[in-house]
Short mmCIF file of C-alpha atoms and ligand atoms in Angstrom, two decimals:
data_model
loop_
_atom_site.label_atom_id
_atom_site.label_comp_id
_atom_site.label_asym_id
_atom_site.label_seq_id
_atom_site.Cartn_x
_atom_site.Cartn_y
_atom_site.Cartn_z
CA MET H 1 -10.89 18.19 5.93
CA ALA H 2 -9.40 20.00 2.93
CA ASN H 3 -8.30 17.78 0.03
CA ALA H 4 -9.02 14.60 2.02
CA GLU H 5 -8.17 11.46 0.06
CA ARG H 6 -8.27 7.74 0.70
CA THR H 7 -5.67 5.41 -0.75
CA LEU H 8 -4.92 1.70 -0.71
CA VAL H 9 -1.75 0.45 0.94
CA LEU H 10 -0.49 -3.13 0.87
CA LEU H 11 2.13 -4.52 3.22
CA LYS H 12 3.22 -7.22 0.81
CA PRO H 13 4.00 -10.85 1.73
CA ASP H 14 7.71 -10.11 2.19
CA ALA H 15 6.86 -7.46 4.80
CA VAL H 16 4.53 -9.82 6.68
CA ASN H 17 6.99 -12.72 6.57
CA ARG H 18 9.80 -10.50 7.83
CA GLY H 19 7.75 -9.42 10.85
CA LEU H 20 7.52 -5.82 9.66
CA ILE H 21 3.78 -5.17 10.03
CA GLY H 22 4.28 -3.13 13.20
CA PRO H 23 7.19 -0.95 12.03
CA LEU H 24 5.58 -0.27 8.65
CA LEU H 25 2.16 0.57 10.09
CA THR H 26 3.97 2.98 12.39
CA ARG H 27 5.40 4.85 9.38
CA TYR H 28 1.91 5.72 8.14
CA GLU H 29 0.50 6.38 11.61
CA GLN H 30 3.32 8.65 12.69
CA ARG H 31 2.96 10.60 9.46
CA GLY H 32 -0.53 11.49 10.68
CA LEU H 33 -2.57 9.42 8.25
CA LYS H 34 -5.75 7.89 9.66
CA LEU H 35 -6.41 4.16 9.23
CA VAL H 36 -9.95 3.62 7.99
CA GLY H 37 -9.61 -0.01 6.81
CA LEU H 38 -7.34 -2.84 7.92
CA LYS H 39 -7.16 -6.55 6.99
CA LEU H 40 -4.75 -9.49 7.04
CA ALA H 41 -5.48 -11.82 4.14
CA THR H 42 -3.82 -13.71 1.32
CA ILE H 43 -4.55 -11.93 -1.94
CA THR H 44 -6.31 -14.18 -4.46
CA GLU H 45 -5.22 -14.58 -8.07
CA ALA H 46 -8.41 -12.81 -9.20
CA GLN H 47 -7.73 -9.85 -6.91
CA ALA H 48 -4.12 -9.66 -8.11
CA ARG H 49 -5.11 -9.74 -11.78
CA GLU H 50 -7.60 -6.92 -11.23
CA HIS H 51 -5.27 -4.85 -9.08
CA TYR H 52 -2.33 -5.18 -11.47
CA SER H 53 -4.41 -5.21 -14.69
CA GLU H 54 -2.10 -2.62 -16.27
CA HIS H 55 0.82 -5.05 -15.87
CA VAL H 56 -0.71 -8.40 -16.93
CA GLU H 57 1.03 -8.39 -20.32
CA LYS H 58 4.45 -7.48 -18.91
CA GLY H 59 7.27 -9.99 -18.61
CA PHE H 60 7.49 -9.64 -14.85
CA PHE H 61 3.77 -10.31 -14.28
CA PRO H 62 4.02 -14.08 -13.58
CA ALA H 63 6.66 -13.41 -10.92
CA LEU H 64 4.61 -10.54 -9.48
CA LEU H 65 1.48 -12.71 -9.37
CA ASN H 66 3.36 -15.53 -7.66
CA PHE H 67 4.89 -13.14 -5.13
CA ILE H 68 1.82 -11.12 -4.24
CA THR H 69 -0.35 -14.24 -3.71
CA SER H 70 2.39 -16.26 -1.95
CA GLY H 71 1.28 -15.58 1.61
CA PRO H 72 -0.65 -13.18 3.76
CA SER H 73 -0.42 -9.48 3.18
CA VAL H 74 -1.96 -6.54 5.00
CA GLN H 75 -4.47 -4.39 3.18
CA LEU H 76 -4.93 -0.88 4.51
CA VAL H 77 -6.98 2.11 3.57
CA VAL H 78 -5.54 5.34 4.90
CA GLU H 79 -7.09 8.78 4.82
CA GLY H 80 -5.78 12.31 5.01
CA PRO H 81 -5.10 15.45 3.02
CA ASP H 82 -3.05 14.51 -0.06
CA ALA H 83 -2.89 10.91 1.23
CA ILE H 84 -2.15 9.41 -2.20
CA ARG H 85 1.04 11.38 -2.70
CA ILE H 86 2.06 11.17 0.95
CA VAL H 87 1.90 7.37 0.85
CA ARG H 88 3.83 7.14 -2.44
CA ASP H 89 6.51 9.44 -1.00
CA THR H 90 6.64 7.47 2.26
CA ASN H 91 6.98 4.21 0.30
CA GLY H 92 9.77 5.47 -1.99
CA ALA H 93 10.65 4.67 -5.59
CA THR H 94 9.55 1.30 -7.01
CA LYS H 95 13.15 0.03 -7.07
CA PRO H 96 14.51 -0.05 -3.51
CA ASN H 97 18.05 0.43 -4.84
CA GLU H 98 16.92 3.79 -6.26
CA SER H 99 14.70 4.84 -3.33
CA ALA H 100 15.71 7.76 -1.16
CA PRO H 101 17.00 6.90 2.32
CA GLY H 102 14.23 7.42 4.84
CA THR H 103 11.61 5.84 2.63
CA ILE H 104 10.26 2.40 3.49
CA ARG H 105 11.61 0.73 0.35
CA ALA H 106 15.10 2.12 0.92
CA ASP H 107 15.17 1.50 4.64
CA TYR H 108 14.01 -2.12 4.41
CA GLY H 109 14.72 -3.32 0.87
CA ILE H 110 17.30 -3.87 -1.84
CA THR H 111 15.60 -5.31 -4.94
CA ILE H 112 12.39 -4.65 -6.89
CA ASP H 113 11.29 -8.26 -6.39
CA PHE H 114 10.75 -7.58 -2.69
CA ASN H 115 9.74 -3.95 -2.37
CA LEU H 116 7.54 -4.41 0.70
CA VAL H 117 4.68 -1.99 0.11
CA HIS H 118 2.15 -0.70 -2.39
CA GLY H 119 0.41 2.65 -2.64
CA SER H 120 -2.21 3.67 -5.21
CA ASP H 121 -0.82 6.05 -7.83
CA GLY H 122 -3.83 8.35 -8.32
CA VAL H 123 -7.43 9.07 -7.43
CA ASP H 124 -8.90 6.64 -9.98
CA ALA H 125 -6.48 3.86 -9.02
CA ALA H 126 -7.22 4.41 -5.34
CA SER H 127 -10.97 4.01 -5.72
CA LYS H 128 -10.54 0.97 -7.99
CA GLU H 129 -8.03 -0.71 -5.66
CA ILE H 130 -9.94 0.03 -2.44
CA ALA H 131 -13.00 -1.68 -3.93
CA ILE H 132 -10.99 -4.83 -4.73
CA TYR H 133 -10.24 -5.44 -1.06
CA PHE H 134 -12.94 -3.64 0.96
CA SER H 135 -16.70 -3.28 0.98
CA ALA H 136 -18.05 0.17 1.84
CA ALA H 137 -19.18 -1.15 5.24
CA GLU H 138 -15.62 -2.21 6.10
CA LEU H 139 -14.32 1.36 5.87
CA ILE H 140 -14.71 3.10 9.21
CA GLU H 141 -15.72 6.74 9.62
CA TYR H 142 -14.43 8.23 12.85
CA THR H 143 -12.79 11.32 14.23
CA ARG H 144 -9.56 11.11 16.18
CA ALA H 145 -9.08 13.57 19.01
CA VAL H 146 -5.53 14.07 17.75
CA ASP H 147 -6.78 15.26 14.34
CA ALA H 148 -7.19 18.72 15.86
CA TRP H 149 -3.37 18.79 16.07
CA ILE H 150 -2.59 17.19 12.68
CA VAL H 151 -5.08 18.35 10.08
P1 IDP K 201 4.69 0.82 -7.99
O1 IDP K 201 4.38 -0.35 -7.07
O2 IDP K 201 5.78 1.67 -7.44
O3 IDP K 201 3.47 1.59 -8.41
P2 IDP K 201 4.70 -0.38 -10.67
O4 IDP K 201 5.62 -0.03 -11.78
O5 IDP K 201 3.26 0.01 -10.80
O6 IDP K 201 5.33 0.17 -9.31
O7 IDP K 201 4.80 -1.96 -10.49
C1 IDP K 201 3.92 -2.63 -9.62
C2 IDP K 201 4.69 -3.68 -8.86
O8 IDP K 201 5.11 -4.70 -9.75
C3 IDP K 201 5.98 -3.20 -8.20
O9 IDP K 201 5.77 -2.60 -6.94
C4 IDP K 201 6.76 -4.50 -8.06
O10 IDP K 201 6.28 -5.26 -6.95
C5 IDP K 201 6.36 -5.22 -9.34
N1 IDP K 201 7.33 -4.97 -10.42
C6 IDP K 201 7.35 -3.93 -11.28
N2 IDP K 201 8.36 -4.04 -12.15
C7 IDP K 201 8.98 -5.20 -11.83
C8 IDP K 201 10.12 -5.89 -12.39
O11 IDP K 201 10.76 -5.43 -13.35
N3 IDP K 201 10.47 -7.06 -11.79
C9 IDP K 201 9.78 -7.57 -10.73
N4 IDP K 201 8.72 -6.96 -10.19
C10 IDP K 201 8.32 -5.79 -10.74
MG1 MG K 202 1.94 1.21 -9.76
#
């Protein structure tokens, strides 16, 4: 597959608590991305500190840490051509009030404190973040019959 990438997606605790796992998974599936890893788990403080290491000194970090570890979230790895950008575009801008209609954050959210989803912002971030939540053996290699009509 040309330019195939893998990227980490989180359905954050607000999404799980609001019963939005199904609708949000559908957004990525209907886009054509292939799920290669999938878990429901509460993110630990250690995982959060590693994942958001670039933000640990920021004023919002304590609130982010409290939020992201507050309950179960879904961790996904999705694969496809240009998957990193496709996921970021599907998610929308960080602030839901500035996200374009049709994106997840705009369609389901209002404030940055509850912005529902995460997507890795580049190739290096994707490989770092995938490794925080998944072992190599937990990522599944398979071919979908429908790929012949998508990629
Ligand atoms: P991103 O998730 O779109 O990549 P980042 O700027 O990398 O956005 O921030 C990571 C996450 O930290 C955001 O998705 C959001 O959950 C949280 N966050 C960022 N800035 C703020 C803020 O000012 N207040 C509260 N939470 C924030
Ligand atoms: Mg980011």
